[in-house]
Each structure stands twice: as C-alpha cells, then as structure tokens.
Coordinates of C-alpha atoms in Angstrom, one line a residue:
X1475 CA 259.7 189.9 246.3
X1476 CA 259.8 187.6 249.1
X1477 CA 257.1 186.3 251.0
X1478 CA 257.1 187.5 255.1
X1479 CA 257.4 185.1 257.4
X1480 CA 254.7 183.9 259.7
X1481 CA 255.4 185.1 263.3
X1482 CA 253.4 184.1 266.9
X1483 CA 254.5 180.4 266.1
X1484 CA 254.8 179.4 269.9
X1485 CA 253.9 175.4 269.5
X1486 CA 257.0 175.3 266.8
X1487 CA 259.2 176.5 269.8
X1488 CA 260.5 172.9 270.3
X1489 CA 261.1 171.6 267.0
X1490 CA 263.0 174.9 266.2
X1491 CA 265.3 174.6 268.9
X1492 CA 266.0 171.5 267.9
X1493 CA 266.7 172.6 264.5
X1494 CA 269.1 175.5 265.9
X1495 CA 271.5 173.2 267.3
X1496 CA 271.4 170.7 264.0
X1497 CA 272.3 173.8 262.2
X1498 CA 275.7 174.0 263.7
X1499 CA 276.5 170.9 262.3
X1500 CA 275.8 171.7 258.4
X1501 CA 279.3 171.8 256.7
X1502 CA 279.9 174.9 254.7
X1503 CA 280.5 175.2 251.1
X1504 CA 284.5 175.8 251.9
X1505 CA 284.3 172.0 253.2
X1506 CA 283.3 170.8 250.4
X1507 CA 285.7 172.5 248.0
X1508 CA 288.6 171.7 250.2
X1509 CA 287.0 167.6 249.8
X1510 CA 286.6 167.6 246.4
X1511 CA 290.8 169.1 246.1
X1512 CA 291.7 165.9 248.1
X1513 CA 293.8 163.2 245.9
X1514 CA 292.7 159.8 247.3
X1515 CA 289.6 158.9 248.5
X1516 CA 291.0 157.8 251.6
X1517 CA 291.6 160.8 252.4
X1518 CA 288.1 161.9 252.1
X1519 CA 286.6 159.4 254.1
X1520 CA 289.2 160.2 256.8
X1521 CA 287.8 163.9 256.6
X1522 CA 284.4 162.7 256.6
X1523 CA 284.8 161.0 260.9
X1524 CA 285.3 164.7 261.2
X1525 CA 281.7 165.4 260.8
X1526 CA 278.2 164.3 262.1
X1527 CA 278.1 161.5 259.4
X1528 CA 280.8 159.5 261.7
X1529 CA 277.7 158.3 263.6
X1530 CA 276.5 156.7 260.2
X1531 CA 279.8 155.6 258.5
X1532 CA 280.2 151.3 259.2
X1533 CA 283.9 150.2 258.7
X1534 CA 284.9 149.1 255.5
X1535 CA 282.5 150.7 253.3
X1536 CA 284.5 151.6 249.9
X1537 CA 281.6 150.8 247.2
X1538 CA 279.6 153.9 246.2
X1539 CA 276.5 151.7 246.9
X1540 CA 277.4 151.8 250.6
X1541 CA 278.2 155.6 250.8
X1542 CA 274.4 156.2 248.7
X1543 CA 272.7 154.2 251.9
X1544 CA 275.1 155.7 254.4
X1545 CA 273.7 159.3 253.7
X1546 CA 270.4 157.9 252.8
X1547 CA 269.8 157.0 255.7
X1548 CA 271.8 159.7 257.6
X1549 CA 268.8 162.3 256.1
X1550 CA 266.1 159.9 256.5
X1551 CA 267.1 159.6 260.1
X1552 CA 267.1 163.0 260.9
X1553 CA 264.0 164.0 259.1
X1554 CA 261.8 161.5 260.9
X1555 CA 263.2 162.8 264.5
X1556 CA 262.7 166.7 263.4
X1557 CA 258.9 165.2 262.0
X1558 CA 258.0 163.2 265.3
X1559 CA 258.1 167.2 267.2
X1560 CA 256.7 169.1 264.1
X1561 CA 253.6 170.4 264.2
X1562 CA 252.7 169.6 261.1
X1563 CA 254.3 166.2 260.0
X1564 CA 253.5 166.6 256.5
X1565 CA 256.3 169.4 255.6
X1566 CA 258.9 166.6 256.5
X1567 CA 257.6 164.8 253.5
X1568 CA 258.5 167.7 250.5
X1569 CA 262.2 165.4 251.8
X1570 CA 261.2 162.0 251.8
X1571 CA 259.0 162.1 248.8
X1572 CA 261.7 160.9 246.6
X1573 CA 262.4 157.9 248.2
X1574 CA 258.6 156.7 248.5
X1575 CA 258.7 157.0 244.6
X1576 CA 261.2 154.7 243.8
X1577 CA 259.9 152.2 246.2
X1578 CA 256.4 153.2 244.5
X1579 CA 258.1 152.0 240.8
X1580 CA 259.4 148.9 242.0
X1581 CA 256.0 148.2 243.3
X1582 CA 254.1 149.2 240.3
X1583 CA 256.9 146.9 238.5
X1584 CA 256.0 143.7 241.0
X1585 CA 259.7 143.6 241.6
X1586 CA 260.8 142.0 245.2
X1587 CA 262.1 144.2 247.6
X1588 CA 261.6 147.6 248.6
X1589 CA 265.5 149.0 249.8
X1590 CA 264.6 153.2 249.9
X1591 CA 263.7 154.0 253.6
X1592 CA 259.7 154.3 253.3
X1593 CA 257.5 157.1 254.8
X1594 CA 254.4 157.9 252.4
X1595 CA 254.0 154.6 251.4
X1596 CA 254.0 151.9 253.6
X1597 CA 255.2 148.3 252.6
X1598 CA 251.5 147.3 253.0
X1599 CA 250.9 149.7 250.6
X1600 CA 253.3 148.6 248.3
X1601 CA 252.2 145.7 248.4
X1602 CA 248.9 145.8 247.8
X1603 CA 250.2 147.9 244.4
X1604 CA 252.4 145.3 243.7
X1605 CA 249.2 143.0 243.6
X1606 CA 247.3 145.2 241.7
X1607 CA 245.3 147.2 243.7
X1608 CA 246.3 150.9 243.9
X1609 CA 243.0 152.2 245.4
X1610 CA 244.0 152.7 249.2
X1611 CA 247.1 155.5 247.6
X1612 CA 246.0 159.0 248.0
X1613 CA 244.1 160.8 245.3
X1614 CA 246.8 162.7 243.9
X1615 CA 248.5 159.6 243.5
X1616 CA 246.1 157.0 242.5
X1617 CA 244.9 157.7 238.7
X1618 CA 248.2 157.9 237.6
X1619 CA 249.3 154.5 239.2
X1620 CA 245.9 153.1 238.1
X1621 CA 246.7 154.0 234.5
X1622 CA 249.8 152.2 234.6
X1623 CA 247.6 148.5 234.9
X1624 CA 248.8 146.3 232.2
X1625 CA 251.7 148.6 230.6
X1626 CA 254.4 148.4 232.7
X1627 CA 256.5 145.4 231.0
X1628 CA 260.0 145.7 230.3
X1629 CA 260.7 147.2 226.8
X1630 CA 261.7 150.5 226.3
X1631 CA 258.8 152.2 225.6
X1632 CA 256.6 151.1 228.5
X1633 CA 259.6 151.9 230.5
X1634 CA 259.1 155.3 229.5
X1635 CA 255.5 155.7 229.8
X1636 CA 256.1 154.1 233.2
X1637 CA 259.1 157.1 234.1
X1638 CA 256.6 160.0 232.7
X1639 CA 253.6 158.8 234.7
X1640 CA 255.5 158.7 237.9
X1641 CA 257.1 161.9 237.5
X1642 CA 253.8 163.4 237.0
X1643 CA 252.5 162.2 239.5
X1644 CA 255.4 162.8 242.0
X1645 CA 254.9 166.6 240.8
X1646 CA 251.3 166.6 241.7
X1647 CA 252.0 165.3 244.8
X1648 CA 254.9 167.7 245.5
X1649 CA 252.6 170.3 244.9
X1650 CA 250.3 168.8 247.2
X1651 CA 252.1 168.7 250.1
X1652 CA 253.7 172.5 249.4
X1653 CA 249.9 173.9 249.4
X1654 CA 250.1 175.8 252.3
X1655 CA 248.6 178.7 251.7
X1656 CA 249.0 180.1 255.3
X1657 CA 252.7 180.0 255.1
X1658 CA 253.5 181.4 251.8
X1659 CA 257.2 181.1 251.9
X1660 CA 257.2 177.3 251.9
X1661 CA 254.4 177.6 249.5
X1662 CA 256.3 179.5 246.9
X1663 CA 259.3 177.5 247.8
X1664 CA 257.8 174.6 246.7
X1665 CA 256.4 175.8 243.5
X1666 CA 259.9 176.9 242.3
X1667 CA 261.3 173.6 242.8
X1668 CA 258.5 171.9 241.1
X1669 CA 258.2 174.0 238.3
X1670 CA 262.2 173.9 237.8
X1671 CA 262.3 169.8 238.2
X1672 CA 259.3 170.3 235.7
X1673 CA 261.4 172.0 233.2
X1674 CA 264.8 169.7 233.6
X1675 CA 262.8 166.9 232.6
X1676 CA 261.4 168.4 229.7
X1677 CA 264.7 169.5 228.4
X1678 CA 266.4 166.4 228.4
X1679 CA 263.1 164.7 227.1
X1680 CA 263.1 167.2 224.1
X1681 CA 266.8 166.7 223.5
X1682 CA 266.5 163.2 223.4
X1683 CA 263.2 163.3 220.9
X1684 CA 260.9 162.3 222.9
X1685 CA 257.6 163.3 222.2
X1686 CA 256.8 166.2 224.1
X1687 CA 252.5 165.6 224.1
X1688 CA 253.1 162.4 225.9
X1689 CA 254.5 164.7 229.2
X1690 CA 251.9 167.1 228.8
X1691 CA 249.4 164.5 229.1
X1692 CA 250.8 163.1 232.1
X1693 CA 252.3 166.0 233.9
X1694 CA 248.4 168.3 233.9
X1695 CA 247.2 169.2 235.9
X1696 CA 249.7 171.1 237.5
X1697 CA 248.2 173.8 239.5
X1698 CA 249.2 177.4 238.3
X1699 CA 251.7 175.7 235.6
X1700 CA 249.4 173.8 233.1
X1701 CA 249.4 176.9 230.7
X1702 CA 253.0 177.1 231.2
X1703 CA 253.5 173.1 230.2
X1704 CA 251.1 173.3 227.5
X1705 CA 253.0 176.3 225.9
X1706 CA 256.3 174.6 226.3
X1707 CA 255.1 171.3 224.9
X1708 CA 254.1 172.8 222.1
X1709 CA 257.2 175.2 221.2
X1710 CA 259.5 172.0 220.9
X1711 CA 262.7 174.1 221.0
X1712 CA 263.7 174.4 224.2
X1713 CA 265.9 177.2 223.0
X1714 CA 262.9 179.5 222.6
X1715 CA 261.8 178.5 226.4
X1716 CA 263.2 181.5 228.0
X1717 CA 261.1 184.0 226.7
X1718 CA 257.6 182.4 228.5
X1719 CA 259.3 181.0 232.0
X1720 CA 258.4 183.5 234.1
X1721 CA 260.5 185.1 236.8
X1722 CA 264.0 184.0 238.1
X1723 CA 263.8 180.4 236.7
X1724 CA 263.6 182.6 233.3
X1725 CA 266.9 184.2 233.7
X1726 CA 268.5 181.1 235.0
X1727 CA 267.2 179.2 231.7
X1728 CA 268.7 182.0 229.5
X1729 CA 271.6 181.9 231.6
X1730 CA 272.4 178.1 231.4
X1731 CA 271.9 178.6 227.4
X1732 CA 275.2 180.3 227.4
X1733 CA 277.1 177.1 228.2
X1734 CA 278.1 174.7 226.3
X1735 CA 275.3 172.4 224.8
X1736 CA 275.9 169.4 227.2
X1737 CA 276.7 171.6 230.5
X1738 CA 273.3 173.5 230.0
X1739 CA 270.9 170.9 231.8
X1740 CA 273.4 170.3 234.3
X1741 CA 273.9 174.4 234.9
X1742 CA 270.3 174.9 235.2
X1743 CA 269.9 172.5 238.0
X1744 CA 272.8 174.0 239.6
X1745 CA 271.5 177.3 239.5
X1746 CA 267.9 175.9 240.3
X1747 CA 269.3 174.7 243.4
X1748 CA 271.1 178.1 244.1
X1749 CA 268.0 179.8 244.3
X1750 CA 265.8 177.5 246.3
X1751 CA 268.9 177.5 248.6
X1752 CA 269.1 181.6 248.8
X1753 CA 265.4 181.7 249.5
X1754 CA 265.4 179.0 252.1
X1755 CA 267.9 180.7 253.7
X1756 CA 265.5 183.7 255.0
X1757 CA 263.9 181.2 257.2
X1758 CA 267.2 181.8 259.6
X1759 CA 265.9 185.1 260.4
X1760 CA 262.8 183.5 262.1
X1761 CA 263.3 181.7 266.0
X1762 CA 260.0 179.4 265.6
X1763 CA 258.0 178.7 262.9
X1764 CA 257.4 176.2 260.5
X1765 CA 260.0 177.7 257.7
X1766 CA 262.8 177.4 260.0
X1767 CA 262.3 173.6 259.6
X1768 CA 261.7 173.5 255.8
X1769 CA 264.9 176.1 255.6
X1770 CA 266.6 173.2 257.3
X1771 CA 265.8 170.3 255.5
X1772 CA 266.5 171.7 252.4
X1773 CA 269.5 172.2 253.6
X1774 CA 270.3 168.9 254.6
X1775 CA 269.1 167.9 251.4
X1776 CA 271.4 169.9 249.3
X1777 CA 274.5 168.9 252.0
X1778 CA 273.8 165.2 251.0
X1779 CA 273.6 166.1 247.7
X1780 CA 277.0 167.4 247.6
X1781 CA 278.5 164.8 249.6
X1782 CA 277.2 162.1 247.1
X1783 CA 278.6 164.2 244.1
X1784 CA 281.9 164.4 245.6
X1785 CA 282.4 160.9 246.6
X1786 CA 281.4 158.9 243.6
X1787 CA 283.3 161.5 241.8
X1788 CA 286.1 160.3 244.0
X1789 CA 285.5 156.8 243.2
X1790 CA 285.4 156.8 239.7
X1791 CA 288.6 159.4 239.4
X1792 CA 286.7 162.2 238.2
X1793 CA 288.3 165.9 238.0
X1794 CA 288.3 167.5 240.7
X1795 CA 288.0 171.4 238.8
X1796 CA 284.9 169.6 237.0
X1797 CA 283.5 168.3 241.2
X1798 CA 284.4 171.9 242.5
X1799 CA 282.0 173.3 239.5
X1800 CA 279.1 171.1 240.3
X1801 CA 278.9 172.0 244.1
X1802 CA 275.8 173.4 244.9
X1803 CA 275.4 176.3 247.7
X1804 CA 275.3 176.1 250.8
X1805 CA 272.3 176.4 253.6
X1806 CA 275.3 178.0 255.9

C-alpha cells in the first residue's frame, strides 16, 4: 500500500506551479522509442532542437563526452532553480547527490580538477579533502572518507576498497536526506531506491568474486536494511536472494532471474527504475506539496537517463531493438 499524500501544503504553492508547467515539457516514452528507431545520429540530434534541451545543445557537439555535460548540466540547471523556491532545499539533493560523489572521489584521490556540477560539497570542501582533512564533511559522510587516509593509491585493490567505501557512504547519506518521516511517500521512495542500488552492487560484486564481508563492513549501518545486508552477505548466491528481499524489489529480483545470465543485472535495474517511476507518479494527483517536486525530479532524472542511453548507443552503432529494451518508463 501506498503512502497518502500530505495535504494543507500552502508555502509549496509556488514551487509547484512551477513544476506544473516543467511537466509539460517531459518527453514521453513514445519519443524515445521513435529516437532510438532513427538510423543516423544526425538525425537524432535534429530531433533533439525539438525539445527543451535546444536551450543546452552548443553547435558542433558530436563526442558522447559533450552530450554527458550537455544533459548534465541541463538537470543540474533545473534542479537548483526548482531548489532556490523549495521549501525545503534538501529534497533537491536525493538528485545531485551523485555528482557531489564523484567530485568527492577525485578529491579523496588528490586528483586536479573537479568537472561534476557541485552542490553538497563545495570546492572548498574538496579541497580541504584533497589535503587531507575530511573533518568539516557531514557526519554521515565523514568516517567513511576518514577511513580512506593512506589507502587510496592506484592498484586494484585499493581502488576497490576506495569504490565500496564511497558507495556506502553515498547510501548512508541517501538515506539521510530521504528521512522524512512527515512525508512518508518521499520517505519510502527513497528507501526503495536505496535498498535496490544496494542490491545491484552486490550482485555484480558477488558475480565478479568479490568478497562479499568487505561490503557489509562498509555498507552498515544502513537504517532498517542492515539485517537484510548481513543476511545477503552471507548467502553468497545471489540466486537464493529472492526468497529474503522483501516486497516488490523481491518479485522484481525473481523476475530478472528469468533472463538470461548477463541481462539479469541490467533487467533488475530496469525494473527498479519502473517501480520508483510508477510510485513517483502518484505525486501528480497532489497541486502543492513537497512530493510533487520529488515526483518531478525523478522524472527528469530518468528522462536524462534515457536520453544518455540512446545517444551513446547511437554513437557507438548499437541496435536499436537492444536501445528500445533498455528504455526505462516514463514520469508522463
């Protein structure tokens, strides 16, 4: 069962208007079936001045390293404006957080630069981690990146360690920033999504035999979910998951087992995504409150996504049956 809505949210009156109108814009999952059909990528990025990214496009950008900034920056830009009327700025973040992480590794790695548009993390504060001093980062962030003093060099297996300890960290602070106990909707939103980016990385960790303890140690504590990641840790098999995920992301798991053995990861995020998408979609029904902007964002978020599937796909010549499988749903 879904949670209900919060109601008498006057002072999100603004924001949500706003967020009306941007809604228009979202392309529907038609559009991108019809993009991903088209022969030459010319012809997509003809298609694409059709649509709200025309503001963003620059002439001559053919390289899938200018198309990744391009909607970069076309999500980043729309997310700050929608978090400088919110309410509560912090549920802009759940979108952003990715970003700050990868600028977070290349800090943590001292490497020069910091090219992912910034939001939780300042460059100030990247660069005080890039010196070595992590104790101004917030406290769901700052053991983890503490740990990491002395053991982030560049063979594989400090790579690794450094990968796990971010990612459990990012979860933590996911998890953080979802706590919202007075709007349960965005709450339980954002313990899905957790708890399913949770469970891709441990499938592709255990099928690449990695050892299993390591994430367990870096992923608790994890709210609600440490039993959960203890017990999976400890099965191994990932085949045998299904039977203690609990709920939806249960059936999906047992579901994606039915493909074939390297389409399963890949069909569990899909379907992952699905579901966040269906129950972001009940924020629609509400005129102001703070889900209708979440409901937004993710949906934003997943047209991105989509847009960056299909073009690279384009780019490197990639079927287009095998694109048109991979599209995830649709906010509208």
């Amino acid at each position: 069962m879904l949670a209900a809505l919060t109601k008498s949210q006057n002072k999100w009156g603004f924001v949500c208007g706003r967020v009306s109108v941007l809604e228009g814009r979202l392309l529907p999952y038609e559009f991108f079936v019809n993009l991903a059909g088209l022969e030459r990528a010319d012809e997509l990025f003809h298609r694409l001045q059709d649509t709200s990214l025309r503001e963003h496009m620059v002439p001559g950008a053919v390289s899938w390293e200018d198309w990744s900034t391009i909607l970069d920056n076309y999500v980043h830009e729309q997310v700050l404006s929608l978090r400088q009327n919110s309410p509560n700025r912090g549920l802009a973040d759940l979108f952003t957080l990715s970003e700050d992480y990868l600028n977070l590794k290349r800090a943590i790695q001292n490497r020069s630069g910091y090219p992912f548009n910034m939001n939780v993390f300042s460059e100030a504060r990247l660069m005080e981690v890039a010196s070595g001093n992590a104790s101004l980062l917030p406290d769901l962030v700052r053991p983890a990146v503490a740990s990491l003093s002395g053991i982030t060099g560049g063979d594989a297996e400090n790579q690794m360690l450094l990968d796990i300890v971010l990612d459990g960290a990012y979860l933590r602070h996911y998890l953080g920033l979802g706590n919202h106990p007075e709007i349960p909707v965005v709450r339980d939103w954002v313990k899905s999504r957790v708890l399913g980016r949770a469970l891709v990385v441990l499938w592709r960790a255990a099928r690449a035999g990695h050892p299993l303890k390591l994430y367990q140690q870096h992923f608790l504590p994890l709210g609600e979910f440490n039993g959960l990641i203890t017990d999976l840790c400890s099965m191994g098999d990932p085949r045998t998951w299904g039977a203690v995920i609990p709920g939806r992301l249960g059936d999906l798991w047992n579901q994606a087992l039915e493909a074939e053995e390297d389409e399963q990861v890949s069909l569990f995020e899909l379907l992952s995504a699905n579901t966040l998408t269906a129950m972001a979609r009940s924020a629609k029904l509400q005129t102001a409150g703070p889900e209708r902007l979440a409901g937004f964002l993710w949906g934003l978020w997943v047209e991105a996504f989509n847009l960056k599937l299909i073009i690279s796909g384009k780019l490197n010549k990639l079927d287009a049956g095998l694109l048109k499988s991979r599209i995830r749903d649709t906010y509208v």
